[in-house]
Amino acid sequence: MTATDTTHMSADWPADLLAQEFRGKRVLVTGSSRGIGAAVAAAFARLGARVAIHGRDGAALEAVAAGMGGGVVALAGDFADKAQTRGVVERAVERLGGLDVLVNNAGTMLGRVALADIEDGFLQRQFDLNAASAVVASRTALPALIASRGAIVNTGSISGRTGGSAGSSLYSAAKAFQASLARSLATELAPHGIRVNAVSPGTIDTDFHGRYSTPDKLAQTAARIPLKRLGTAEDCVGAYLFLASNRLAGYITGQTIEVNGGQLYN
Ligand SMILES: NC(=O)c1ccc[n+]([C@@H]2O[C@H](COP(=O)([O-])OP(=O)(O)OC[C@H]3O[C@@H](n4cnc5c(N)ncnc54)[C@H](OP(=O)(O)O)[C@@H]3O)[C@@H](O)[C@H]2O)c1
């Protein structure tokens, strides 16, 4: 390459690249009534995408959708229930007129329970919500994603790598499932032009920790994080937009992006 060779500069990177990428794109973000999912859905909406948000409380969701601007579709359903999961995705595809991006984000820990105390019903519910729902949602969305050559982004967790703290074994294993599922489906769906990746948040300051972590535990965690603070929902948004963008991440599939301030172990 000579000093006058500009082949390395030939890519056209428009100043409004993200808006060009997502304007008019049809996006379903599951678990977007609050927290990480709400931040991701709001960003897609701001960039001009046609967005469907999801949670369990229909009335609350309508208010969240209104706050994201006109045209955001609100769909309620319990993702521990496979029929409801299918119904939400079917309605999203119908209301949006297809689907370009599916973000499988719905989930929560459901409680810290030691192995000896894990009951069969709890085991089943953990698996249904935090692992199986992404399979059911992706399977239901598949015809629409094949038609659009779309993208799937799963939400994993740092606990999928570390195992999490005591009492979170099922949740953590289910989150590891999300990253593993993304890797497998990436290979399987590549012939359809569908990319499948995952975002693995670290300790993100959302309602989640209000329920499952004490302030002391969070302060200790923050002190161990190299960037010396907990993450925010907004900190996670860029990784989802990046992985959903064919322009930015068109040659990236089967990968997991860790968003954790440099925290590798808990
Ligand atoms: N916060 C963290 O530190 C962290 C770290 C790693 C991974 N994650 C993952 O990131 C995702 C979002 O978490 P977050 O921190 O934003 O938590 P959050 O504020 O508690 O939000 C969880 C979202 O999932 C939905 N959800 C929960 N249970 C559901 C169910 N049974 N059926 C349908 N939707 C359900 C919630 O909707 P409702 O309004 O119906 O409750 C809400 O929209 C989750 O998958 C979580 O496991 C979080």
PDB file of C-alpha atoms and ligand atoms in Angstrom:
ATOM      1  CA  MET A   1       0.000   0.000   0.000  1.00  0.00           C
ATOM      2  CA  THR A   2       1.380   3.430  -0.921  1.00  0.00           C
ATOM      3  CA  ALA A   3       0.679   6.751   0.773  1.00  0.00           C
ATOM      4  CA  THR A   4      -1.754   7.611  -2.026  1.00  0.00           C
ATOM      5  CA  ASP A   5      -3.540   4.262  -1.941  1.00  0.00           C
ATOM      6  CA  THR A   6      -7.038   4.953  -0.631  1.00  0.00           C
ATOM      7  CA  THR A   7      -8.466   1.437  -0.873  1.00  0.00           C
ATOM      8  CA  HIS A   8      -8.379   1.275   2.916  1.00  0.00           C
ATOM      9  CA  MET A   9     -10.629   4.348   2.978  1.00  0.00           C
ATOM     10  CA  SER A  10     -13.118   3.201   0.373  1.00  0.00           C
ATOM     11  CA  ALA A  11     -15.901   2.226   2.768  1.00  0.00           C
ATOM     12  CA  ASP A  12     -18.715   4.738   2.845  1.00  0.00           C
ATOM     13  CA  TRP A  13     -19.623   5.457   6.467  1.00  0.00           C
ATOM     14  CA  PRO A  14     -22.531   7.907   6.433  1.00  0.00           C
ATOM     15  CA  ALA A  15     -22.841  10.267   9.383  1.00  0.00           C
ATOM     16  CA  ASP A  16     -26.348   8.951  10.047  1.00  0.00           C
ATOM     17  CA  LEU A  17     -25.349   5.308   9.663  1.00  0.00           C
ATOM     18  CA  LEU A  18     -27.460   3.992  12.544  1.00  0.00           C
ATOM     19  CA  ALA A  19     -30.580   5.776  11.317  1.00  0.00           C
ATOM     20  CA  GLN A  20     -29.936   4.398   7.815  1.00  0.00           C
ATOM     21  CA  GLU A  21     -29.526   0.950   9.296  1.00  0.00           C
ATOM     22  CA  PHE A  22     -32.671   0.904  11.386  1.00  0.00           C
ATOM     23  CA  ARG A  23     -35.146   3.342   9.813  1.00  0.00           C
ATOM     24  CA  GLY A  24     -38.291   1.313   9.076  1.00  0.00           C
ATOM     25  CA  LYS A  25     -36.765  -1.938  10.394  1.00  0.00           C
ATOM     26  CA  ARG A  26     -39.200  -4.135  12.288  1.00  0.00           C
ATOM     27  CA  VAL A  27     -37.842  -4.973  15.753  1.00  0.00           C
ATOM     28  CA  LEU A  28     -39.261  -7.032  18.630  1.00  0.00           C
ATOM     29  CA  VAL A  29     -37.494  -6.654  21.983  1.00  0.00           C
ATOM     30  CA  THR A  30     -38.878  -9.109  24.531  1.00  0.00           C
ATOM     31  CA  GLY A  31     -38.764  -8.106  28.202  1.00  0.00           C
ATOM     32  CA  SER A  32     -38.754  -4.406  27.329  1.00  0.00           C
ATOM     33  CA  SER A  33     -41.198  -2.993  29.869  1.00  0.00           C
ATOM     34  CA  ARG A  34     -38.175  -1.678  31.834  1.00  0.00           C
ATOM     35  CA  GLY A  35     -34.459  -2.139  32.404  1.00  0.00           C
ATOM     36  CA  ILE A  36     -32.111  -3.234  29.635  1.00  0.00           C
ATOM     37  CA  GLY A  37     -34.890  -4.200  27.210  1.00  0.00           C
ATOM     38  CA  ALA A  38     -36.625  -0.829  27.552  1.00  0.00           C
ATOM     39  CA  ALA A  39     -33.375   1.042  26.885  1.00  0.00           C
ATOM     40  CA  VAL A  40     -32.699  -1.094  23.801  1.00  0.00           C
ATOM     41  CA  ALA A  41     -36.255  -0.733  22.469  1.00  0.00           C
ATOM     42  CA  ALA A  42     -36.224   3.037  23.028  1.00  0.00           C
ATOM     43  CA  ALA A  43     -32.951   3.347  21.100  1.00  0.00           C
ATOM     44  CA  PHE A  44     -34.321   1.375  18.130  1.00  0.00           C
ATOM     45  CA  ALA A  45     -37.452   3.565  18.191  1.00  0.00           C
ATOM     46  CA  ARG A  46     -35.379   6.774  18.291  1.00  0.00           C
ATOM     47  CA  LEU A  47     -33.460   5.530  15.262  1.00  0.00           C
ATOM     48  CA  GLY A  48     -36.691   5.162  13.304  1.00  0.00           C
ATOM     49  CA  ALA A  49     -37.341   1.441  13.680  1.00  0.00           C
ATOM     50  CA  ARG A  50     -40.851   0.083  14.024  1.00  0.00           C
ATOM     51  CA  VAL A  51     -40.678  -1.490  17.456  1.00  0.00           C
ATOM     52  CA  ALA A  52     -42.757  -3.970  19.439  1.00  0.00           C
ATOM     53  CA  ILE A  53     -42.163  -4.004  23.191  1.00  0.00           C
ATOM     54  CA  HIS A  54     -43.160  -6.749  25.569  1.00  0.00           C
ATOM     55  CA  GLY A  55     -43.770  -7.497  29.244  1.00  0.00           C
ATOM     56  CA  ARG A  56     -46.566  -9.007  31.313  1.00  0.00           C
ATOM     57  CA  ASP A  57     -48.615  -5.995  32.361  1.00  0.00           C
ATOM     58  CA  GLY A  58     -50.541  -4.685  29.351  1.00  0.00           C
ATOM     59  CA  ALA A  59     -51.585  -1.374  30.903  1.00  0.00           C
ATOM     60  CA  ALA A  60     -48.064  -0.576  32.126  1.00  0.00           C
ATOM     61  CA  LEU A  61     -46.669  -1.511  28.721  1.00  0.00           C
ATOM     62  CA  GLU A  62     -49.001   0.889  26.913  1.00  0.00           C
ATOM     63  CA  ALA A  63     -47.607   3.708  29.074  1.00  0.00           C
ATOM     64  CA  VAL A  64     -44.006   2.674  28.312  1.00  0.00           C
ATOM     65  CA  ALA A  65     -44.816   2.472  24.582  1.00  0.00           C
ATOM     66  CA  ALA A  66     -46.373   5.942  24.647  1.00  0.00           C
ATOM     67  CA  GLY A  67     -43.182   7.277  26.269  1.00  0.00           C
ATOM     68  CA  MET A  68     -41.146   5.877  23.372  1.00  0.00           C
ATOM     69  CA  GLY A  69     -43.090   7.876  20.808  1.00  0.00           C
ATOM     70  CA  GLY A  70     -45.878   7.075  18.417  1.00  0.00           C
ATOM     71  CA  GLY A  71     -46.210   3.730  16.740  1.00  0.00           C
ATOM     72  CA  VAL A  72     -44.507   1.497  19.318  1.00  0.00           C
ATOM     73  CA  VAL A  73     -46.578  -1.686  19.629  1.00  0.00           C
ATOM     74  CA  ALA A  74     -47.173  -3.088  23.162  1.00  0.00           C
ATOM     75  CA  LEU A  75     -47.646  -6.849  23.532  1.00  0.00           C
ATOM     76  CA  ALA A  76     -48.266  -8.622  26.851  1.00  0.00           C
ATOM     77  CA  GLY A  77     -47.545 -12.259  27.676  1.00  0.00           C
ATOM     78  CA  ASP A  78     -45.916 -14.543  30.249  1.00  0.00           C
ATOM     79  CA  PHE A  79     -42.776 -16.036  28.709  1.00  0.00           C
ATOM     80  CA  ALA A  80     -42.749 -18.914  31.188  1.00  0.00           C
ATOM     81  CA  ASP A  81     -45.743 -20.089  29.129  1.00  0.00           C
ATOM     82  CA  LYS A  82     -44.881 -21.367  25.645  1.00  0.00           C
ATOM     83  CA  ALA A  83     -48.302 -20.637  24.140  1.00  0.00           C
ATOM     84  CA  GLN A  84     -48.150 -17.033  25.360  1.00  0.00           C
ATOM     85  CA  THR A  85     -44.597 -16.677  24.035  1.00  0.00           C
ATOM     86  CA  ARG A  86     -45.709 -17.899  20.615  1.00  0.00           C
ATOM     87  CA  GLY A  87     -48.707 -15.571  20.720  1.00  0.00           C
ATOM     88  CA  VAL A  88     -46.585 -12.487  21.462  1.00  0.00           C
ATOM     89  CA  VAL A  89     -44.178 -13.216  18.594  1.00  0.00           C
ATOM     90  CA  GLU A  90     -47.005 -14.015  16.167  1.00  0.00           C
ATOM     91  CA  ARG A  91     -48.751 -10.754  17.045  1.00  0.00           C
ATOM     92  CA  ALA A  92     -45.495  -8.810  16.695  1.00  0.00           C
ATOM     93  CA  VAL A  93     -44.907 -10.209  13.202  1.00  0.00           C
ATOM     94  CA  GLU A  94     -48.509  -9.475  12.268  1.00  0.00           C
ATOM     95  CA  ARG A  95     -48.592  -5.935  13.696  1.00  0.00           C
ATOM     96  CA  LEU A  96     -45.157  -4.969  12.317  1.00  0.00           C
ATOM     97  CA  GLY A  97     -45.757  -6.651   8.958  1.00  0.00           C
ATOM     98  CA  GLY A  98     -42.723  -8.927   9.322  1.00  0.00           C
ATOM     99  CA  LEU A  99     -39.584  -8.942  11.449  1.00  0.00           C
ATOM    100  CA  ASP A 100     -35.979  -7.865  10.878  1.00  0.00           C
ATOM    101  CA  VAL A 101     -34.581  -8.081  14.422  1.00  0.00           C
ATOM    102  CA  LEU A 102     -35.573 -10.296  17.345  1.00  0.00           C
ATOM    103  CA  VAL A 103     -34.013  -9.449  20.718  1.00  0.00           C
ATOM    104  CA  ASN A 104     -34.582 -12.344  23.141  1.00  0.00           C
ATOM    105  CA  ASN A 105     -34.242 -10.455  26.409  1.00  0.00           C
ATOM    106  CA  ALA A 106     -37.174 -11.437  28.660  1.00  0.00           C
ATOM    107  CA  GLY A 107     -36.004 -13.114  31.848  1.00  0.00           C
ATOM    108  CA  THR A 108     -35.242 -12.809  35.501  1.00  0.00           C
ATOM    109  CA  MET A 109     -33.741 -14.823  38.324  1.00  0.00           C
ATOM    110  CA  LEU A 110     -37.035 -15.813  40.020  1.00  0.00           C
ATOM    111  CA  GLY A 111     -35.227 -16.110  43.370  1.00  0.00           C
ATOM    112  CA  ARG A 112     -31.989 -17.418  44.871  1.00  0.00           C
ATOM    113  CA  VAL A 113     -32.577 -21.047  45.855  1.00  0.00           C
ATOM    114  CA  ALA A 114     -29.971 -23.529  47.110  1.00  0.00           C
ATOM    115  CA  LEU A 115     -29.747 -26.885  45.332  1.00  0.00           C
ATOM    116  CA  ALA A 116     -31.291 -28.832  48.227  1.00  0.00           C
ATOM    117  CA  ASP A 117     -34.348 -26.572  48.117  1.00  0.00           C
ATOM    118  CA  ILE A 118     -34.939 -26.534  44.356  1.00  0.00           C
ATOM    119  CA  GLU A 119     -38.404 -27.918  43.675  1.00  0.00           C
ATOM    120  CA  ASP A 120     -39.394 -29.419  40.339  1.00  0.00           C
ATOM    121  CA  GLY A 121     -41.825 -26.588  39.599  1.00  0.00           C
ATOM    122  CA  PHE A 122     -39.098 -23.963  40.192  1.00  0.00           C
ATOM    123  CA  LEU A 123     -36.675 -25.896  38.002  1.00  0.00           C
ATOM    124  CA  GLN A 124     -39.240 -26.037  35.210  1.00  0.00           C
ATOM    125  CA  ARG A 125     -40.194 -22.362  35.471  1.00  0.00           C
ATOM    126  CA  GLN A 126     -36.549 -21.252  35.436  1.00  0.00           C
ATOM    127  CA  PHE A 127     -35.905 -23.284  32.328  1.00  0.00           C
ATOM    128  CA  ASP A 128     -39.108 -22.210  30.588  1.00  0.00           C
ATOM    129  CA  LEU A 129     -38.560 -18.485  31.199  1.00  0.00           C
ATOM    130  CA  ASN A 130     -34.801 -18.069  30.986  1.00  0.00           C
ATOM    131  CA  ALA A 131     -33.888 -20.709  28.400  1.00  0.00           C
ATOM    132  CA  ALA A 132     -36.828 -22.180  26.467  1.00  0.00           C
ATOM    133  CA  SER A 133     -38.580 -18.869  25.768  1.00  0.00           C
ATOM    134  CA  ALA A 134     -35.752 -17.798  23.438  1.00  0.00           C
ATOM    135  CA  VAL A 135     -36.109 -21.065  21.518  1.00  0.00           C
ATOM    136  CA  VAL A 136     -39.878 -20.725  21.220  1.00  0.00           C
ATOM    137  CA  ALA A 137     -39.646 -17.047  20.233  1.00  0.00           C
ATOM    138  CA  SER A 138     -36.915 -17.701  17.657  1.00  0.00           C
ATOM    139  CA  ARG A 139     -38.767 -20.684  16.189  1.00  0.00           C
ATOM    140  CA  THR A 140     -41.969 -18.666  15.906  1.00  0.00           C
ATOM    141  CA  ALA A 141     -40.133 -15.734  14.308  1.00  0.00           C
ATOM    142  CA  LEU A 142     -38.141 -17.934  11.923  1.00  0.00           C
ATOM    143  CA  PRO A 143     -40.310 -17.635   8.777  1.00  0.00           C
ATOM    144  CA  ALA A 144     -40.345 -13.838   9.126  1.00  0.00           C
ATOM    145  CA  LEU A 145     -36.585 -13.723   9.792  1.00  0.00           C
ATOM    146  CA  ILE A 146     -35.898 -15.969   6.800  1.00  0.00           C
ATOM    147  CA  ALA A 147     -37.942 -13.590   4.634  1.00  0.00           C
ATOM    148  CA  SER A 148     -35.978 -10.551   5.885  1.00  0.00           C
ATOM    149  CA  ARG A 149     -32.573 -12.273   6.284  1.00  0.00           C
ATOM    150  CA  GLY A 150     -32.805 -10.832   9.785  1.00  0.00           C
ATOM    151  CA  ALA A 151     -30.843 -10.983  13.020  1.00  0.00           C
ATOM    152  CA  ILE A 152     -31.361 -12.460  16.481  1.00  0.00           C
ATOM    153  CA  VAL A 153     -29.664 -11.093  19.597  1.00  0.00           C
ATOM    154  CA  ASN A 154     -30.028 -13.085  22.832  1.00  0.00           C
ATOM    155  CA  THR A 155     -29.411 -11.703  26.316  1.00  0.00           C
ATOM    156  CA  GLY A 156     -27.018 -13.910  28.279  1.00  0.00           C
ATOM    157  CA  SER A 157     -25.241 -12.906  31.483  1.00  0.00           C
ATOM    158  CA  ILE A 158     -21.809 -12.793  33.075  1.00  0.00           C
ATOM    159  CA  SER A 159     -23.248 -15.393  35.462  1.00  0.00           C
ATOM    160  CA  GLY A 160     -23.410 -17.800  32.509  1.00  0.00           C
ATOM    161  CA  ARG A 161     -19.597 -17.756  32.601  1.00  0.00           C
ATOM    162  CA  THR A 162     -18.939 -17.425  36.308  1.00  0.00           C
ATOM    163  CA  GLY A 163     -21.815 -19.551  37.584  1.00  0.00           C
ATOM    164  CA  GLY A 164     -23.127 -16.583  39.569  1.00  0.00           C
ATOM    165  CA  SER A 165     -23.380 -16.459  43.335  1.00  0.00           C
ATOM    166  CA  ALA A 166     -24.883 -19.086  45.644  1.00  0.00           C
ATOM    167  CA  GLY A 167     -28.503 -19.887  44.883  1.00  0.00           C
ATOM    168  CA  SER A 168     -28.381 -18.735  41.256  1.00  0.00           C
ATOM    169  CA  SER A 169     -27.341 -22.032  39.648  1.00  0.00           C
ATOM    170  CA  LEU A 170     -30.418 -22.511  37.456  1.00  0.00           C
ATOM    171  CA  TYR A 171     -30.579 -18.884  36.358  1.00  0.00           C
ATOM    172  CA  SER A 172     -26.853 -18.835  35.556  1.00  0.00           C
ATOM    173  CA  ALA A 173     -27.033 -22.098  33.611  1.00  0.00           C
ATOM    174  CA  ALA A 174     -30.006 -20.784  31.661  1.00  0.00           C
ATOM    175  CA  LYS A 175     -28.028 -17.656  30.776  1.00  0.00           C
ATOM    176  CA  ALA A 176     -25.118 -19.821  29.567  1.00  0.00           C
ATOM    177  CA  PHE A 177     -27.719 -21.578  27.417  1.00  0.00           C
ATOM    178  CA  GLN A 178     -28.470 -18.237  25.710  1.00  0.00           C
ATOM    179  CA  ALA A 179     -24.870 -17.791  24.584  1.00  0.00           C
ATOM    180  CA  SER A 180     -24.580 -21.425  23.545  1.00  0.00           C
ATOM    181  CA  LEU A 181     -27.894 -21.280  21.677  1.00  0.00           C
ATOM    182  CA  ALA A 182     -26.650 -18.244  19.767  1.00  0.00           C
ATOM    183  CA  ARG A 183     -23.515 -20.124  18.715  1.00  0.00           C
ATOM    184  CA  SER A 184     -25.489 -23.175  17.524  1.00  0.00           C
ATOM    185  CA  LEU A 185     -28.189 -21.234  15.720  1.00  0.00           C
ATOM    186  CA  ALA A 186     -25.571 -19.039  14.071  1.00  0.00           C
ATOM    187  CA  THR A 187     -24.296 -22.076  12.187  1.00  0.00           C
ATOM    188  CA  GLU A 188     -27.728 -23.499  11.514  1.00  0.00           C
ATOM    189  CA  LEU A 189     -29.309 -20.280  10.272  1.00  0.00           C
ATOM    190  CA  ALA A 190     -26.356 -18.870   8.327  1.00  0.00           C
ATOM    191  CA  PRO A 191     -27.636 -20.429   5.058  1.00  0.00           C
ATOM    192  CA  HIS A 192     -30.717 -18.225   5.475  1.00  0.00           C
ATOM    193  CA  GLY A 193     -28.583 -15.118   5.949  1.00  0.00           C
ATOM    194  CA  ILE A 194     -29.699 -14.866   9.582  1.00  0.00           C
ATOM    195  CA  ARG A 195     -27.043 -13.833  12.110  1.00  0.00           C
ATOM    196  CA  VAL A 196     -27.412 -14.916  15.735  1.00  0.00           C
ATOM    197  CA  ASN A 197     -25.374 -13.363  18.552  1.00  0.00           C
ATOM    198  CA  ALA A 198     -25.652 -12.618  22.259  1.00  0.00           C
ATOM    199  CA  VAL A 199     -25.003  -9.762  24.662  1.00  0.00           C
ATOM    200  CA  SER A 200     -23.754 -10.776  28.097  1.00  0.00           C
ATOM    201  CA  PRO A 201     -24.385  -7.987  30.613  1.00  0.00           C
ATOM    202  CA  GLY A 202     -22.363  -7.832  33.829  1.00  0.00           C
ATOM    203  CA  THR A 203     -23.929  -6.263  36.915  1.00  0.00           C
ATOM    204  CA  ILE A 204     -26.385  -3.751  35.519  1.00  0.00           C
ATOM    205  CA  ASP A 205     -28.232  -1.444  37.888  1.00  0.00           C
ATOM    206  CA  THR A 206     -31.874  -2.239  37.103  1.00  0.00           C
ATOM    207  CA  ASP A 207     -34.943  -3.388  39.072  1.00  0.00           C
ATOM    208  CA  PHE A 208     -33.452  -6.882  38.791  1.00  0.00           C
ATOM    209  CA  HIS A 209     -30.980  -6.158  41.604  1.00  0.00           C
ATOM    210  CA  GLY A 210     -33.592  -4.387  43.702  1.00  0.00           C
ATOM    211  CA  ARG A 211     -35.166  -7.820  43.956  1.00  0.00           C
ATOM    212  CA  TYR A 212     -32.154 -10.142  44.125  1.00  0.00           C
ATOM    213  CA  SER A 213     -29.143  -8.247  45.576  1.00  0.00           C
ATOM    214  CA  THR A 214     -28.567  -6.209  48.737  1.00  0.00           C
ATOM    215  CA  PRO A 215     -27.000  -2.710  48.550  1.00  0.00           C
ATOM    216  CA  ASP A 216     -23.933  -4.131  50.359  1.00  0.00           C
ATOM    217  CA  LYS A 217     -23.503  -6.908  47.806  1.00  0.00           C
ATOM    218  CA  LEU A 218     -23.804  -4.389  44.958  1.00  0.00           C
ATOM    219  CA  ALA A 219     -21.256  -2.039  46.562  1.00  0.00           C
ATOM    220  CA  GLN A 220     -18.792  -4.922  46.925  1.00  0.00           C
ATOM    221  CA  THR A 221     -19.357  -5.909  43.311  1.00  0.00           C
ATOM    222  CA  ALA A 222     -18.847  -2.332  42.084  1.00  0.00           C
ATOM    223  CA  ALA A 223     -15.537  -2.151  43.975  1.00  0.00           C
ATOM    224  CA  ARG A 224     -14.297  -5.283  42.155  1.00  0.00           C
ATOM    225  CA  ILE A 225     -15.235  -4.023  38.673  1.00  0.00           C
ATOM    226  CA  PRO A 226     -12.208  -2.510  36.890  1.00  0.00           C
ATOM    227  CA  LEU A 227     -14.262   0.503  35.738  1.00  0.00           C
ATOM    228  CA  LYS A 228     -15.350   0.925  39.406  1.00  0.00           C
ATOM    229  CA  ARG A 229     -19.071   1.211  38.910  1.00  0.00           C
ATOM    230  CA  LEU A 230     -22.123  -0.901  38.119  1.00  0.00           C
ATOM    231  CA  GLY A 231     -23.393  -0.792  34.558  1.00  0.00           C
ATOM    232  CA  THR A 232     -26.543   0.985  33.437  1.00  0.00           C
ATOM    233  CA  ALA A 233     -29.191  -0.222  31.007  1.00  0.00           C
ATOM    234  CA  GLU A 234     -27.965   2.469  28.608  1.00  0.00           C
ATOM    235  CA  ASP A 235     -24.438   0.992  28.793  1.00  0.00           C
ATOM    236  CA  CYS A 236     -25.820  -2.160  27.186  1.00  0.00           C
ATOM    237  CA  VAL A 237     -27.597  -0.534  24.241  1.00  0.00           C
ATOM    238  CA  GLY A 238     -24.613  -0.130  21.911  1.00  0.00           C
ATOM    239  CA  ALA A 239     -23.837  -3.837  21.865  1.00  0.00           C
ATOM    240  CA  TYR A 240     -27.397  -4.705  20.809  1.00  0.00           C
ATOM    241  CA  LEU A 241     -27.451  -2.043  18.069  1.00  0.00           C
ATOM    242  CA  PHE A 242     -24.051  -3.149  16.835  1.00  0.00           C
ATOM    243  CA  LEU A 243     -24.995  -6.833  16.638  1.00  0.00           C
ATOM    244  CA  ALA A 244     -28.358  -6.043  15.020  1.00  0.00           C
ATOM    245  CA  SER A 245     -26.756  -3.888  12.323  1.00  0.00           C
ATOM    246  CA  ASN A 246     -25.927  -5.702   9.089  1.00  0.00           C
ATOM    247  CA  ARG A 247     -23.630  -2.849   8.131  1.00  0.00           C
ATOM    248  CA  LEU A 248     -21.638  -2.866  11.368  1.00  0.00           C
ATOM    249  CA  ALA A 249     -21.760  -6.566  12.202  1.00  0.00           C
ATOM    250  CA  GLY A 250     -22.648  -8.286   8.920  1.00  0.00           C
ATOM    251  CA  TYR A 251     -19.704 -10.690   9.239  1.00  0.00           C
ATOM    252  CA  ILE A 252     -20.259 -11.365  12.948  1.00  0.00           C
ATOM    253  CA  THR A 253     -22.362 -14.318  14.033  1.00  0.00           C
ATOM    254  CA  GLY A 254     -22.261 -16.818  16.883  1.00  0.00           C
ATOM    255  CA  GLN A 255     -20.497 -14.315  19.152  1.00  0.00           C
ATOM    256  CA  THR A 256     -21.157 -12.986  22.637  1.00  0.00           C
ATOM    257  CA  ILE A 257     -20.250  -9.421  23.610  1.00  0.00           C
ATOM    258  CA  GLU A 258     -19.520  -8.978  27.310  1.00  0.00           C
ATOM    259  CA  VAL A 259     -20.745  -5.614  28.678  1.00  0.00           C
ATOM    260  CA  ASN A 260     -19.378  -5.623  32.191  1.00  0.00           C
ATOM    261  CA  GLY A 261     -16.857  -2.843  32.867  1.00  0.00           C
ATOM    262  CA  GLY A 262     -14.000  -5.315  32.619  1.00  0.00           C
ATOM    263  CA  GLN A 263     -15.399  -7.664  35.263  1.00  0.00           C
ATOM    264  CA  LEU A 264     -14.397 -11.217  34.432  1.00  0.00           C
ATOM    265  CA  TYR A 265     -15.003 -13.058  37.698  1.00  0.00           C
ATOM    266  CA  ASN A 266     -17.424 -12.475  40.557  1.00  0.00           C
TER     267      ASN A 266
HETATM  268  N1  LIG B   1     -29.449  -6.517  35.511  1.00  0.00           N
HETATM  269  C1  LIG B   1     -28.404  -7.308  35.393  1.00  0.00           C
HETATM  270  O1  LIG B   1     -27.411  -7.186  36.112  1.00  0.00           O
HETATM  271  C2  LIG B   1     -28.389  -8.394  34.350  1.00  0.00           C
HETATM  272  C3  LIG B   1     -27.185  -9.048  34.119  1.00  0.00           C
HETATM  273  C4  LIG B   1     -27.109 -10.039  33.159  1.00  0.00           C
HETATM  274  C5  LIG B   1     -28.240 -10.370  32.454  1.00  0.00           C
HETATM  275  N2  LIG B   1     -29.411  -9.750  32.705  1.00  0.00           N
HETATM  276  C6  LIG B   1     -30.560 -10.151  31.897  1.00  0.00           C
HETATM  277  O2  LIG B   1     -31.017  -9.042  31.167  1.00  0.00           O
HETATM  278  C7  LIG B   1     -32.400  -9.170  30.903  1.00  0.00           C
HETATM  279  C8  LIG B   1     -33.108  -7.918  31.364  1.00  0.00           C
HETATM  280  O3  LIG B   1     -32.858  -7.764  32.747  1.00  0.00           O
HETATM  281  P1  LIG B   1     -33.031  -6.370  33.510  1.00  0.00           P
HETATM  282  O4  LIG B   1     -31.870  -6.212  34.408  1.00  0.00           O
HETATM  283  O5  LIG B   1     -33.377  -5.306  32.562  1.00  0.00           O
HETATM  284  O6  LIG B   1     -34.253  -6.780  34.457  1.00  0.00           O
HETATM  285  P2  LIG B   1     -35.661  -6.142  34.735  1.00  0.00           P
HETATM  286  O7  LIG B   1     -35.549  -4.663  34.860  1.00  0.00           O
HETATM  287  O8  LIG B   1     -36.192  -6.926  35.851  1.00  0.00           O
HETATM  288  O9  LIG B   1     -36.490  -6.468  33.384  1.00  0.00           O
HETATM  289  C9  LIG B   1     -36.837  -7.784  33.061  1.00  0.00           C
HETATM  290  C10 LIG B   1     -37.739  -7.774  31.847  1.00  0.00           C
HETATM  291  O10 LIG B   1     -38.108  -9.139  31.564  1.00  0.00           O
HETATM  292  C11 LIG B   1     -39.522  -9.251  31.665  1.00  0.00           C
HETATM  293  N3  LIG B   1     -39.947 -10.491  32.283  1.00  0.00           N
HETATM  294  C12 LIG B   1     -39.579 -10.987  33.483  1.00  0.00           C
HETATM  295  N4  LIG B   1     -40.256 -12.120  33.738  1.00  0.00           N
HETATM  296  C13 LIG B   1     -41.081 -12.333  32.678  1.00  0.00           C
HETATM  297  C14 LIG B   1     -42.031 -13.318  32.337  1.00  0.00           C
HETATM  298  N5  LIG B   1     -42.326 -14.345  33.146  1.00  0.00           N
HETATM  299  N6  LIG B   1     -42.681 -13.211  31.165  1.00  0.00           N
HETATM  300  C15 LIG B   1     -42.441 -12.179  30.345  1.00  0.00           C
HETATM  301  N7  LIG B   1     -41.553 -11.199  30.600  1.00  0.00           N
HETATM  302  C16 LIG B   1     -40.888 -11.282  31.757  1.00  0.00           C
HETATM  303  C17 LIG B   1     -39.963  -8.089  32.526  1.00  0.00           C
HETATM  304  O11 LIG B   1     -41.304  -7.773  32.266  1.00  0.00           O
HETATM  305  P3  LIG B   1     -42.392  -7.512  33.445  1.00  0.00           P
HETATM  306  O12 LIG B   1     -42.647  -6.057  33.404  1.00  0.00           O
HETATM  307  O13 LIG B   1     -43.570  -8.334  33.045  1.00  0.00           O
HETATM  308  O14 LIG B   1     -41.788  -7.976  34.733  1.00  0.00           O
HETATM  309  C18 LIG B   1     -38.996  -6.993  32.093  1.00  0.00           C
HETATM  310  O15 LIG B   1     -39.433  -6.394  30.914  1.00  0.00           O
HETATM  311  C19 LIG B   1     -32.865 -10.427  31.637  1.00  0.00           C
HETATM  312  O16 LIG B   1     -32.885 -11.501  30.721  1.00  0.00           O
HETATM  313  C20 LIG B   1     -31.768 -10.634  32.671  1.00  0.00           C
HETATM  314  O17 LIG B   1     -31.655 -11.993  33.017  1.00  0.00           O
HETATM  315  C21 LIG B   1     -29.515  -8.758  33.631  1.00  0.00           C
END
